[in-house]
Tab-separated table of C-alpha atoms in Angstrom:
chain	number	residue	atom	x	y	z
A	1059	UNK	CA	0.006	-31.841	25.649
A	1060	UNK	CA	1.249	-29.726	28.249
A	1061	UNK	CA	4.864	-30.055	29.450
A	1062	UNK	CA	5.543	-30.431	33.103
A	1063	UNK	CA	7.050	-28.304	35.529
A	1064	UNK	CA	10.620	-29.125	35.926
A	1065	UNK	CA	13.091	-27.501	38.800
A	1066	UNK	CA	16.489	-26.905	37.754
A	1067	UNK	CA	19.270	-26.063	40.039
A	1068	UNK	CA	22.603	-24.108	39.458
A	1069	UNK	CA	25.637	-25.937	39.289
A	1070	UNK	CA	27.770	-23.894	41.752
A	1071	UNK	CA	24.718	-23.619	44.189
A	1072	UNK	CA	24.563	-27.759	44.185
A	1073	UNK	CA	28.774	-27.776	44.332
A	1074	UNK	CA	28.429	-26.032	47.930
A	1075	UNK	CA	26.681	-28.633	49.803
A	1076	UNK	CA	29.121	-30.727	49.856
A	1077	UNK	CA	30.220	-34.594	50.622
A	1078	UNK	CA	27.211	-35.043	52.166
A	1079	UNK	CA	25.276	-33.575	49.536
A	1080	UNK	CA	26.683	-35.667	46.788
A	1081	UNK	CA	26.048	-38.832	49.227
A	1082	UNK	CA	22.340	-37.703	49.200
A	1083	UNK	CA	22.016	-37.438	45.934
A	1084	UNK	CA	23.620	-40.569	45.324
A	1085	UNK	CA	20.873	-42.527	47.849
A	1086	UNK	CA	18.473	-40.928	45.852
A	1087	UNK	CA	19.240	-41.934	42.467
A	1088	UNK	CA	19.404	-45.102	43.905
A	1089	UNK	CA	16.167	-45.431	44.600
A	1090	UNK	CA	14.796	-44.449	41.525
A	1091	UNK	CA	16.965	-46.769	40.146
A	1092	UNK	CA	15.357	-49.366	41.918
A	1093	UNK	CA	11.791	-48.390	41.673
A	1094	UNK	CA	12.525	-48.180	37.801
A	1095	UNK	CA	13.845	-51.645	37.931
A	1096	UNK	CA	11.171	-53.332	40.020
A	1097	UNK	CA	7.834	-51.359	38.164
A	1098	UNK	CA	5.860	-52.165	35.395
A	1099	UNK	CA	6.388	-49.141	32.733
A	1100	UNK	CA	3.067	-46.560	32.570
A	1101	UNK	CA	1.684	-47.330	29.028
A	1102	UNK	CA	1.593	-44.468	27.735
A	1103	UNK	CA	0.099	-42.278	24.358
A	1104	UNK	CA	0.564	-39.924	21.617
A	1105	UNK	CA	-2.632	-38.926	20.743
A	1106	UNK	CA	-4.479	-35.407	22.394
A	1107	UNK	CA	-6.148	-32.236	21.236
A	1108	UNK	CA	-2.910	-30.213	22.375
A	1109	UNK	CA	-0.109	-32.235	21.028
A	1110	UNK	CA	-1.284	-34.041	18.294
A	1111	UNK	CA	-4.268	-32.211	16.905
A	1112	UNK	CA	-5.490	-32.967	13.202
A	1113	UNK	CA	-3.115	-31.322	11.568
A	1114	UNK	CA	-3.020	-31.506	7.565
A	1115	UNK	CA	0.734	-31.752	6.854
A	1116	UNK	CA	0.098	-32.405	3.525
A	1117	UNK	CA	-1.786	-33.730	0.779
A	1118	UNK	CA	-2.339	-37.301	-0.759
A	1119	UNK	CA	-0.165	-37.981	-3.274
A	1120	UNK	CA	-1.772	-37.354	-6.945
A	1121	UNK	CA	-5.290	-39.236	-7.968
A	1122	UNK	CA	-5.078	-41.195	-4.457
A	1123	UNK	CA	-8.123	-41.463	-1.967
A	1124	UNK	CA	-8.702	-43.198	1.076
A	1125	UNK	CA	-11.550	-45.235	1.632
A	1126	UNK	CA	-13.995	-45.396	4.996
A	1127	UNK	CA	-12.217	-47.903	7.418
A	1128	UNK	CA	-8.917	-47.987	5.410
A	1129	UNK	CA	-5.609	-46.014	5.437
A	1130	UNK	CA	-4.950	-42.658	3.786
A	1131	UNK	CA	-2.502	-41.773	0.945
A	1132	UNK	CA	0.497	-41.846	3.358
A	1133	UNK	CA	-0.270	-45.393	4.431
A	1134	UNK	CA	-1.194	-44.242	8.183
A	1135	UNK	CA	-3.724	-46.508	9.656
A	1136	UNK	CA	-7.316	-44.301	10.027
A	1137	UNK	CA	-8.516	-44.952	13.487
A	1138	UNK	CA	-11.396	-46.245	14.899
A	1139	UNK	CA	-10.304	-47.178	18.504
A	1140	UNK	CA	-13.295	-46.791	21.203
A	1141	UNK	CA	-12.137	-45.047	24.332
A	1142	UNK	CA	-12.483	-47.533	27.611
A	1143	UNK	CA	-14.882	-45.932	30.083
A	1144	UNK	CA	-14.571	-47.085	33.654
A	1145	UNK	CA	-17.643	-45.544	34.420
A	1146	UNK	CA	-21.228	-47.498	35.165
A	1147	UNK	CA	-23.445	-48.639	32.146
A	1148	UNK	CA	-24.912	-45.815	30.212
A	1149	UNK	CA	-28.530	-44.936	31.285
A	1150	UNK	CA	-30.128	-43.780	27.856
A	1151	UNK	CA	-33.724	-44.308	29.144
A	1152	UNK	CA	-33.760	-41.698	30.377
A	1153	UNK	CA	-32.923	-38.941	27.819
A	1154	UNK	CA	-35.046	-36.172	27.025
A	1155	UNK	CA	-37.206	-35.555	24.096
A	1156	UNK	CA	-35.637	-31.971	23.786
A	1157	UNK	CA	-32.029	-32.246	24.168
A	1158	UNK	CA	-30.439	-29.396	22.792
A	1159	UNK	CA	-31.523	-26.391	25.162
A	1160	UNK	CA	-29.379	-23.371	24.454
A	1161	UNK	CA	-30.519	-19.822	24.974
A	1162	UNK	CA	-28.485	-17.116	22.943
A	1163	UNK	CA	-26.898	-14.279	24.674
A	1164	UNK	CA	-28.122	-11.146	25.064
A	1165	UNK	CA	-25.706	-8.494	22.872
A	1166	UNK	CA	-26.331	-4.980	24.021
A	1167	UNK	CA	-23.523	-3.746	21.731
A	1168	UNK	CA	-24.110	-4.101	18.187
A	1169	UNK	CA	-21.349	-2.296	16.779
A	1170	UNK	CA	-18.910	-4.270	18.626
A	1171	UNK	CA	-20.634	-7.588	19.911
A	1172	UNK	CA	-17.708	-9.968	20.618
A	1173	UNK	CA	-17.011	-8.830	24.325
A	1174	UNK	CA	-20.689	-9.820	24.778
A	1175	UNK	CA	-20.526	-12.688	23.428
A	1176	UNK	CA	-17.066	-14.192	24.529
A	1177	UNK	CA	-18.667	-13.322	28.400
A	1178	UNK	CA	-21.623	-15.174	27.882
A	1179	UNK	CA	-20.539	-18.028	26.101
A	1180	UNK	CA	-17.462	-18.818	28.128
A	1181	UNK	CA	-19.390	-20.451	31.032
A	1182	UNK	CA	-20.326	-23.526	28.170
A	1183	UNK	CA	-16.623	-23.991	27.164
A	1184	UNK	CA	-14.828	-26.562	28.740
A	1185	UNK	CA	-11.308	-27.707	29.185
A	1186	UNK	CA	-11.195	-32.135	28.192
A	1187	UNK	CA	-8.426	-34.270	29.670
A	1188	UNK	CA	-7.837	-37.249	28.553
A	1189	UNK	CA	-6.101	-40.022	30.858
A	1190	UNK	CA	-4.342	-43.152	30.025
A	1191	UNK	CA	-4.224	-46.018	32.846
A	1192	UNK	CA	-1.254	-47.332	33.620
A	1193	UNK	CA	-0.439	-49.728	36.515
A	1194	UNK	CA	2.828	-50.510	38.431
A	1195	UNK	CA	3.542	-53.790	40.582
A	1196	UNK	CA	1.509	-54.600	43.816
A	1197	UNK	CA	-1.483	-53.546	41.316
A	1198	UNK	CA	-0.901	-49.807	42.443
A	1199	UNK	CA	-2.531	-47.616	39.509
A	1200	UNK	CA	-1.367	-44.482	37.889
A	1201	UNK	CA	-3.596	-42.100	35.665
A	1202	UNK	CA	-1.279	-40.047	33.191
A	1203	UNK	CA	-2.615	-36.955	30.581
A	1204	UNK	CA	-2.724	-38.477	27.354
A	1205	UNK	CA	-3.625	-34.845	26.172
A	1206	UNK	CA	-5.932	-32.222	26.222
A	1207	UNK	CA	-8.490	-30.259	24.239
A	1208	UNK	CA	-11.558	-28.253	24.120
A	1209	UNK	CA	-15.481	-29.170	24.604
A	1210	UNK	CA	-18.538	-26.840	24.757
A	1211	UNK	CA	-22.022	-27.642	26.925
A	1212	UNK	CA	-24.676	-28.333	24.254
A	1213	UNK	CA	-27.354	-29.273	26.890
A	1214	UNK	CA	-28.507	-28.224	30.708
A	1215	UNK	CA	-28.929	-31.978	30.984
A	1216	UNK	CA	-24.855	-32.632	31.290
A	1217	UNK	CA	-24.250	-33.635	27.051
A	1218	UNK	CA	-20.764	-32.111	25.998
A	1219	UNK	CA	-19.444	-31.917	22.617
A	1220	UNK	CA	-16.048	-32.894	21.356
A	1221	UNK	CA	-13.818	-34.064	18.984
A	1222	UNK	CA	-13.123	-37.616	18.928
A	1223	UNK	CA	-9.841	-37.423	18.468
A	1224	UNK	CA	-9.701	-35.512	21.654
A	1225	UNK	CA	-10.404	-38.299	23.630
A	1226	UNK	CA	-9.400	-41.388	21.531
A	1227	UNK	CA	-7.508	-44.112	23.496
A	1228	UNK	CA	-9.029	-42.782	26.764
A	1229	UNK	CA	-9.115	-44.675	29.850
A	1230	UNK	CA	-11.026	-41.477	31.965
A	1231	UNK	CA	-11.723	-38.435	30.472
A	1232	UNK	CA	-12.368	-35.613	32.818
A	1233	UNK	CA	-14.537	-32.412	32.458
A	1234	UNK	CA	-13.129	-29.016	33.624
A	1235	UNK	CA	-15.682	-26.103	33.792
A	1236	UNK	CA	-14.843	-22.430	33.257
A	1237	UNK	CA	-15.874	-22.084	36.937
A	1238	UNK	CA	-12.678	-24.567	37.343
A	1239	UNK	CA	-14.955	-27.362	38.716
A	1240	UNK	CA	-13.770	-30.896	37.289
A	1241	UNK	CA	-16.069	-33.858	36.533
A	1242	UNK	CA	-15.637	-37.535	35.423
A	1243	UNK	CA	-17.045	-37.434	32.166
A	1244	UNK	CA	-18.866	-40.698	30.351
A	1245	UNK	CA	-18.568	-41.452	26.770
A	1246	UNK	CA	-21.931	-41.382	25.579
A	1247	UNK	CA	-20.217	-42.304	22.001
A	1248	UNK	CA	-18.074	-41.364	19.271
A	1249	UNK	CA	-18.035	-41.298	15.543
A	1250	UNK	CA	-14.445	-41.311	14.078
A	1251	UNK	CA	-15.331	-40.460	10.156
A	1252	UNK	CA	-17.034	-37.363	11.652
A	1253	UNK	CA	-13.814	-36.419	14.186
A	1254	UNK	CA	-17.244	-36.246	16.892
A	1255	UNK	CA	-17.715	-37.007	20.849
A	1256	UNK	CA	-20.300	-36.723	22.786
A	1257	UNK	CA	-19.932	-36.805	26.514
A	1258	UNK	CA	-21.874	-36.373	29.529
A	1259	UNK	CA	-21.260	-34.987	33.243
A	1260	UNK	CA	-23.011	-34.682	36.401
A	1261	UNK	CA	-23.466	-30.951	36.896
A	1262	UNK	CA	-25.990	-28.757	38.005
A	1263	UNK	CA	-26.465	-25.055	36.809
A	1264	UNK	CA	-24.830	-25.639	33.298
A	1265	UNK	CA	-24.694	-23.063	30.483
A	1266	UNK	CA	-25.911	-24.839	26.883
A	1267	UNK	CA	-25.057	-22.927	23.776
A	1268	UNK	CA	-27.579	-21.762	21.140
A	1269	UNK	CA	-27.148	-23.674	17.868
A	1270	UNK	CA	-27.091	-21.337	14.916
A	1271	UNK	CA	-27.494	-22.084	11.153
A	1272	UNK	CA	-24.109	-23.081	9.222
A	1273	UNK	CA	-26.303	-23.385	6.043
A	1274	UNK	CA	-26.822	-19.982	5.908
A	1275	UNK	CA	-23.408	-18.750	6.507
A	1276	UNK	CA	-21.724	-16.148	4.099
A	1277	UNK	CA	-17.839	-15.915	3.032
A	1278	UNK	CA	-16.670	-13.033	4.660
A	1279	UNK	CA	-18.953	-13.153	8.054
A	1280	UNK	CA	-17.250	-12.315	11.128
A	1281	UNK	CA	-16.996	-15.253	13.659
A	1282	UNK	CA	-15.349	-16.026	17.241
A	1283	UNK	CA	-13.598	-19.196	18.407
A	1284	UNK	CA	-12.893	-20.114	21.848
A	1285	UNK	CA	-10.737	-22.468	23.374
A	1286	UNK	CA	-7.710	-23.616	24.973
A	1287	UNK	CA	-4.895	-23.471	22.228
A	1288	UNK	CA	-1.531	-25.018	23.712
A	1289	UNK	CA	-3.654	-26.513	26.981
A	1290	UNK	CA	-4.669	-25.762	29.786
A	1291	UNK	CA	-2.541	-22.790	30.978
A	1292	UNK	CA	-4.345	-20.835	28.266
A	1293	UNK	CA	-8.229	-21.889	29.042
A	1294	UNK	CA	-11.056	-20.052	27.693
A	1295	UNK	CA	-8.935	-18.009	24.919
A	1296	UNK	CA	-11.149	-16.455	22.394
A	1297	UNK	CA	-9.309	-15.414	18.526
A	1298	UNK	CA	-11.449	-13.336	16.161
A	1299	UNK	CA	-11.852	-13.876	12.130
A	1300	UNK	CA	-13.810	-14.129	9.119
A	1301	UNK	CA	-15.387	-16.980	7.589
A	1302	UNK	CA	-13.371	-17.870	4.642
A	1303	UNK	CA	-15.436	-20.442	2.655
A	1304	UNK	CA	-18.307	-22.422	4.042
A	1305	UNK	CA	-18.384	-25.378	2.299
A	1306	UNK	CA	-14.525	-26.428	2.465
A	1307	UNK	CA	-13.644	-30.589	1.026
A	1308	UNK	CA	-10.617	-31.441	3.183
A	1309	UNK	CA	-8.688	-35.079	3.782
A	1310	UNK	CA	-8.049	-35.388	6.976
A	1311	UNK	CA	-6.078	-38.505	8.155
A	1312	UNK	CA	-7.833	-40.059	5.470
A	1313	UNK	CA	-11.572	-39.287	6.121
A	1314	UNK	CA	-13.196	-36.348	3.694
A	1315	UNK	CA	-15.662	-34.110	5.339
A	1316	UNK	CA	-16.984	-30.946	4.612
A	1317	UNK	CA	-15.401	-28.087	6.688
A	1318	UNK	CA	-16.007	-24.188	7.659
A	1319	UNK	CA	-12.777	-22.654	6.841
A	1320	UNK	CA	-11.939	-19.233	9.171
A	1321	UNK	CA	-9.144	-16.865	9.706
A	1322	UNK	CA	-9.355	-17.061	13.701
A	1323	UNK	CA	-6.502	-18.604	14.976
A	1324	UNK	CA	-6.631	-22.539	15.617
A	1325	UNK	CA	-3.987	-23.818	17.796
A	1326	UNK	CA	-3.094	-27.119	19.243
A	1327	UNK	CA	-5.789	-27.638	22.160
A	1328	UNK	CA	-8.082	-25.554	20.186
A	1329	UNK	CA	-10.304	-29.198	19.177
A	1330	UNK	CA	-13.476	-29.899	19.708
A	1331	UNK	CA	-14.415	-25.875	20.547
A	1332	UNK	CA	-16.940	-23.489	19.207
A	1333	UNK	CA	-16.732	-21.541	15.864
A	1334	UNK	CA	-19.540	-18.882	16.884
A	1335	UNK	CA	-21.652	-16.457	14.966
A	1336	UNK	CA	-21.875	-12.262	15.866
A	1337	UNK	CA	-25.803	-13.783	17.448
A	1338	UNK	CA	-23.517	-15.801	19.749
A	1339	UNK	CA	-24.537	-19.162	18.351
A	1340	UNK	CA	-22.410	-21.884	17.608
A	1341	UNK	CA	-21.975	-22.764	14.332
A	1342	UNK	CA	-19.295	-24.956	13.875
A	1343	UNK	CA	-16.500	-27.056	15.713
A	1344	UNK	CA	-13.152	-26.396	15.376
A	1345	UNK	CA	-11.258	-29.557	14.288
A	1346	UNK	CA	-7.936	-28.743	12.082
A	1347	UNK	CA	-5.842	-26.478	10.555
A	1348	UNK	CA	-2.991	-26.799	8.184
A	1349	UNK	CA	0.448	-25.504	8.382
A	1350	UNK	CA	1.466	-26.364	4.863
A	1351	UNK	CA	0.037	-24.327	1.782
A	1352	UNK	CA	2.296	-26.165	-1.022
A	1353	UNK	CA	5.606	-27.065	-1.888
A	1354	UNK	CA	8.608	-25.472	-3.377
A	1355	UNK	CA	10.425	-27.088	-6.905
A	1356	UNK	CA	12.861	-28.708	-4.177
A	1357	UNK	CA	10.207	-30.175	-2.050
A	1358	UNK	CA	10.329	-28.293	0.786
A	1359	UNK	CA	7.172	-26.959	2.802
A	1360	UNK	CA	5.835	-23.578	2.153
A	1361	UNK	CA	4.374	-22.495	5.569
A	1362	UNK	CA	0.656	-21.361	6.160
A	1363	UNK	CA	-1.278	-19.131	7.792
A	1364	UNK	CA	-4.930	-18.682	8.658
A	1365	UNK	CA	-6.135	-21.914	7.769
A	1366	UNK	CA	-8.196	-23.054	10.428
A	1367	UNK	CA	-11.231	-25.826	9.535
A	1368	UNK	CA	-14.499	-26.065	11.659
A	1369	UNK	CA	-16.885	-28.880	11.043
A	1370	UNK	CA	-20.498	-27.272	10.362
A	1371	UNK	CA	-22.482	-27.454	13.523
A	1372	UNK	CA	-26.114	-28.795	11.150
A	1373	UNK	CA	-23.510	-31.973	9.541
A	1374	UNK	CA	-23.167	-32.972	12.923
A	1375	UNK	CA	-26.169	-32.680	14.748
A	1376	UNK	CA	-27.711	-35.793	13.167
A	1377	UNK	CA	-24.728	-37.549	14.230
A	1378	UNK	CA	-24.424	-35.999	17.845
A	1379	UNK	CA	-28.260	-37.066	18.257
A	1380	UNK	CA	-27.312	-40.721	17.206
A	1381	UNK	CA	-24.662	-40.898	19.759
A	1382	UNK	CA	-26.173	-39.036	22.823
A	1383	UNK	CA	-29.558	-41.902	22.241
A	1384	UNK	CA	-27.626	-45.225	20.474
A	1385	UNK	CA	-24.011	-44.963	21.325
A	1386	UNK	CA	-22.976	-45.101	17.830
A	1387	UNK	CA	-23.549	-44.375	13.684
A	1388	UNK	CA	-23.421	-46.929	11.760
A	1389	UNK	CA	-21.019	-45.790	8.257
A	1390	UNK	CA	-20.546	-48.048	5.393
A	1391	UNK	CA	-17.365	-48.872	4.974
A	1392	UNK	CA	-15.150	-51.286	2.750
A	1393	UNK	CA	-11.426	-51.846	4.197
A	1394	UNK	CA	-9.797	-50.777	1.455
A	1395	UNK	CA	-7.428	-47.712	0.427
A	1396	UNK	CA	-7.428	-46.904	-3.493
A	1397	UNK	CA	-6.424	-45.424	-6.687
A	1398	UNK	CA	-7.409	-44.307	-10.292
A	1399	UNK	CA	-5.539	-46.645	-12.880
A	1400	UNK	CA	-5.945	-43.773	-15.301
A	1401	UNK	CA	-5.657	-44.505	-19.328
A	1402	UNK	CA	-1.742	-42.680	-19.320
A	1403	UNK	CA	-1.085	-45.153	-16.493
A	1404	UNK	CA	-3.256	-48.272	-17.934
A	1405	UNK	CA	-1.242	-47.905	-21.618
A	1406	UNK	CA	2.020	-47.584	-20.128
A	1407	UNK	CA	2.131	-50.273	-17.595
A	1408	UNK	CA	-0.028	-52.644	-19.571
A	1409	UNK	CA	-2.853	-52.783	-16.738
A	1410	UNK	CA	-6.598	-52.218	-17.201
A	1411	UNK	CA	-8.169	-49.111	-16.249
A	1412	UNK	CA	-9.774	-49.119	-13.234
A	1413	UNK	CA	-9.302	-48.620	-9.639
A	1414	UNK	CA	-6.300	-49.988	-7.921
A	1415	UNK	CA	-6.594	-52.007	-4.344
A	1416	UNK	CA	-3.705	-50.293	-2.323
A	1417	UNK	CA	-3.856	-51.319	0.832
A	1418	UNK	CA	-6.589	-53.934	2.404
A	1419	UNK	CA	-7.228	-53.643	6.097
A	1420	UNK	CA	-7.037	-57.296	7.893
A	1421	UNK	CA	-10.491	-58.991	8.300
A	1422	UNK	CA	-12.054	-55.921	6.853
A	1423	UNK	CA	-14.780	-56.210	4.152
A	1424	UNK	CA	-12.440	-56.237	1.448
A	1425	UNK	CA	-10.253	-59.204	2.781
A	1426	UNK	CA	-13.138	-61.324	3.535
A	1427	UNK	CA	-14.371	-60.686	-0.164
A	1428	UNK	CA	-10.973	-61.688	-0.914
A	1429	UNK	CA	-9.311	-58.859	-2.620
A	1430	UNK	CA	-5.785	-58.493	-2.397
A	1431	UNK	CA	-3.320	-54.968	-2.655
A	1432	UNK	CA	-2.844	-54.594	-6.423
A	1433	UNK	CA	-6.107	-55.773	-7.576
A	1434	UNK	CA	-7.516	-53.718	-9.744
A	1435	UNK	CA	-11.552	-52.867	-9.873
A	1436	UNK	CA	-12.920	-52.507	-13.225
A	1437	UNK	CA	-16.684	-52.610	-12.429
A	1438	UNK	CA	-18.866	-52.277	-9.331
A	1439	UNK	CA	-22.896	-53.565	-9.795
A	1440	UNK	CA	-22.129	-54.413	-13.522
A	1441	UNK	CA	-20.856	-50.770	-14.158
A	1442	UNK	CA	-17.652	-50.098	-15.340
A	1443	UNK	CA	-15.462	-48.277	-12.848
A	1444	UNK	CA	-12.594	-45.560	-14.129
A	1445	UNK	CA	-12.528	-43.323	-11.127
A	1446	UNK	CA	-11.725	-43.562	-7.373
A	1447	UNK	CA	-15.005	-40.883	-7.086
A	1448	UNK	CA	-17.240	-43.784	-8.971
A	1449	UNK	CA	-16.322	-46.214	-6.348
A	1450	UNK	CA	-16.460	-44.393	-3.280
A	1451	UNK	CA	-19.874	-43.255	-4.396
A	1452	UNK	CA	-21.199	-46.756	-5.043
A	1453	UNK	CA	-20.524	-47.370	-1.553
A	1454	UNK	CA	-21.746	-44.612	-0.129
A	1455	UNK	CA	-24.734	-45.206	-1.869
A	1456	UNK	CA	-25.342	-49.134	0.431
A	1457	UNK	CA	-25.978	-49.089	3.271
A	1458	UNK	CA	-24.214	-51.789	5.980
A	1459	UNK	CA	-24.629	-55.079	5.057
A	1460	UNK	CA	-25.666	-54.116	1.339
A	1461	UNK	CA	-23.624	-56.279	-0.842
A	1462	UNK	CA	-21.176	-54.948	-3.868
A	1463	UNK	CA	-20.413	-57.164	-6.546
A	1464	UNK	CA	-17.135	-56.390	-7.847
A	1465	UNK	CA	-15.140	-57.517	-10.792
A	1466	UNK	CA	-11.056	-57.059	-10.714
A	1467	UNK	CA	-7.862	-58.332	-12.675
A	1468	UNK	CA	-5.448	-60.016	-10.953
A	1469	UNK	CA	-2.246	-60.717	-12.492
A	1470	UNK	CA	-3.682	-61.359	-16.262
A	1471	UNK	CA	-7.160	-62.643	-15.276
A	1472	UNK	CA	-10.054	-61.682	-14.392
A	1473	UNK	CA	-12.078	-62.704	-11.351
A	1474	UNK	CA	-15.686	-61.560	-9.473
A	1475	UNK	CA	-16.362	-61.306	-5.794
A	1476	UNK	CA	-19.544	-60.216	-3.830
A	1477	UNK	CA	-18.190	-57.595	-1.162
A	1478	UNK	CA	-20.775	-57.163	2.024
A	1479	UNK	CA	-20.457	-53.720	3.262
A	1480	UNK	CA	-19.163	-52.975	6.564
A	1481	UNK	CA	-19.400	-50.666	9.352
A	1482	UNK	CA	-16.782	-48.150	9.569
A	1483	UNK	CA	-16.522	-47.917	13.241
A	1484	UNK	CA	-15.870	-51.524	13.582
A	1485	UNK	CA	-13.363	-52.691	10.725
A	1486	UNK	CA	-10.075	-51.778	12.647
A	1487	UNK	CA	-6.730	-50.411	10.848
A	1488	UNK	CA	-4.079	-53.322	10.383
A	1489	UNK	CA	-3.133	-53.649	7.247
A	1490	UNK	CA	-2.900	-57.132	5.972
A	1491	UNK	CA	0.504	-58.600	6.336
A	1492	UNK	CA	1.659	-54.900	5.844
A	1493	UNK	CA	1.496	-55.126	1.819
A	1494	UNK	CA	0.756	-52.421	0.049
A	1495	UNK	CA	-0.030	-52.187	-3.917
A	1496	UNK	CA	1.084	-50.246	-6.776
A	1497	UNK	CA	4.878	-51.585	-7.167
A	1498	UNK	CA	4.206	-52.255	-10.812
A	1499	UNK	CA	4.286	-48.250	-10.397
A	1500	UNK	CA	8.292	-48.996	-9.911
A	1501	UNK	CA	8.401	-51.220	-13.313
A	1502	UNK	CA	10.813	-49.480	-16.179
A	1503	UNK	CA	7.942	-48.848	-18.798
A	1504	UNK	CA	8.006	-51.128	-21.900
């Protein structure tokens, strides 16, 4: 988020005006004091592209893995929150059979191709703002910038791609064009496991990128990303790199996905922008990047560089399809956070081995089923469970409203529940009565 621009005055400039000056000042304070007292506070946010972008501070602690629709190994709730549009219902009659239009750029230098294609794919990078709505008494409404990031035109017929964490928590989210043109942008829908947001303005003229193919990408290629890292102020800026892995497994508040990793500079404001190919085509999103490589034997961070994470442009398209003509992807997910009871951990604590409930998210799956933080799962479908993996790939493997039928220990006993699979998008993130499991962990050992 971008800070504002504050005046400042010297201190022997403001002693010269005088009594009268100080008087002034004084009325004026006043005031504010008095509008402060009488108005309703703005509510306000935390969440953008520039000041809050998915960073990776860390990792989960050892053998721990969040689930879909539960918390992550720090116990921070994963969210799911749907922006509130203002706008008119979505039209999604009439959407076209083609949607994804982009021509690639013409490159007349092929020894040096970027200053090609940063000028022709700038026009289809955008600038997203997203707006909280506030109010103050007499019903008089305020707008303020929740934060910003980056978007990129993926269709002449006004579709825009994002992150969703770029406009999570939105009231209005506006549009600004390289050509500095600024729309009212509606939600067309977003998918929170996949960080994605589709959106759609009301322009004429618009420049599409070309979809390339992330499958076929090589460690080592070059690649371009372009966006607005730190806001705003710094629109359109493009960073050069290689492509340092394609096929990257990173936790990200939580969720797992699959990631492009690249060299190019990712900044703050950088979300939801294109990771593009030496053809000019887009072939990922820029989503993350993570400041911390390990730690030290006293604990303390040991910085990184370089580490930027782009979510391949073919894992998404399926999704971005789903959004632009349903609204939404439906996810199986549980409510639950877990982890591994391992045999070291199951000899020495006198526990089975199995997979630990750590967290349960309130009226989730899991709660309705029953299960409680420090159950712990032994089998799944009448197959014994040992690892974390095992389970999350049993439910991965339903579909929503599939049914699990589980079997967990509970304080010396055994017990078996039928669990109905979920949707992700549409469990929540509270965390039942705040509980969380694994204090036998704190037991001295026998």
């Amino acid at each position: 988020m971008e800070a504002n621009n504050f005046n400042y005055y010297d201190n022997n400039e403001q002693q010269k005006k005088g009594k009268s000056g100080v008087a002034t000042v004084f009325a004026v304070v006043m005031v504010i004091l008095i509008i402060a007292i009488l108005f309703v506070s703005v509510i306000l946010g935390d969440k953008s592209g520039s000041g809050n972008d998915h960073w990776i501070w860390g990792t989960p602690a050892p053998g721990q893995t969040a689930l879909p629709g539960s918390t992550d190994g720090q116990n921070t709730p994963a969210q799911t929150s749907t922006p509130v549009q203002t706008s008119a219902p979505i039209d999604r009659t009439d959407i076209p059979e083609d949607i994804f239009d982009g021509i690639a750029p013409v490159i007349n230098d092929a020894a040096n191709p970027i200053p090609d294609i940063v000028e022709t794919v700038s026009p289809g990078v955008c600038s997203i703002t997203n707006y909280v709505s506030g109010y103050a008494l007499g019903q008089i409404f305020t707008d303020s910038i929740q934060g910003t990031g980056t978007g990129f035109v993926i269709s002449s017929h006004g579709y825009i791609l994002t992150n969703a964490h770029v406009v999570d928590g939105a009231s209005i989210i506006k549009v600004t064009l390289s050509n500095q043109e600024e729309y009212t942008a509606v939600l067309m829908g977003m998918d929170s496991t996949l960080d994605v947001a589709v959106l759609k303005i009301d322009a004429q003229n618009l420049v599409p990128l070309k979809f390339g193919d992330s499958s076929k990408l090589r460690v080592g290629e070059f690649a371009v990303a372009i966006g607005d890292p730190t806001g705003s102020s710094l629109a359109g800026t493009p960073t050069f790199g290689i492509i340092s892995s394609t096929s990257r497994s990173v936790n990200i508040d939580g969720r797992s996905n699959t990631y492009i990793q690249t060299d190019a500079a990712i900044n703050p404001g950088n979300s939801g922008g294109p990771l593009i190919n030496m053809k000019g085509e887009v072939i990922g999103m820029t989503t993350a990047k993570t400041v911390t490589a390990s730690y030290d034997e006293y604990g303390n961070a040991i910085s990184a560089e370089g580490l930027g994470f782009a979510l391949p442009i073919n894992d998404i398209l399926p999704t971005v399809e789903a959004l632009i003509r349903q609204g939404h992807v439906e996810r199986p997910g549980v409510g639950i956070s877990v982890l591994t009871i391992t045999e070291e951990y199951s000899k020495a604590y006198s526990r089975p081995q199995g997979i630990l409930v750590y967290s349960v998210i309130e009226n989730g799956p899991g709660h309705l089923a029953g299960l409680r933080a420090d159950d712990i799962i032994v089998e799944c479908d009448g197959q014994r469970l040992l690892t974390q993996d095992e389970f999350v790939a049993a439910i991965q493997s339903k579909n929503v409203g599939d049914t699990l039928h589980l079997k967990y220990w509970r304080e010396g006993s055994y017990y078996e529940c039928d669990l109905i699979i979920g949707d992700l998008n549409s469990i929540g993130d509270t965390v039942l009565n705040d509980e969380y499991g694994g204090g036998f962990l704190n037991e001295q050992q026998p």
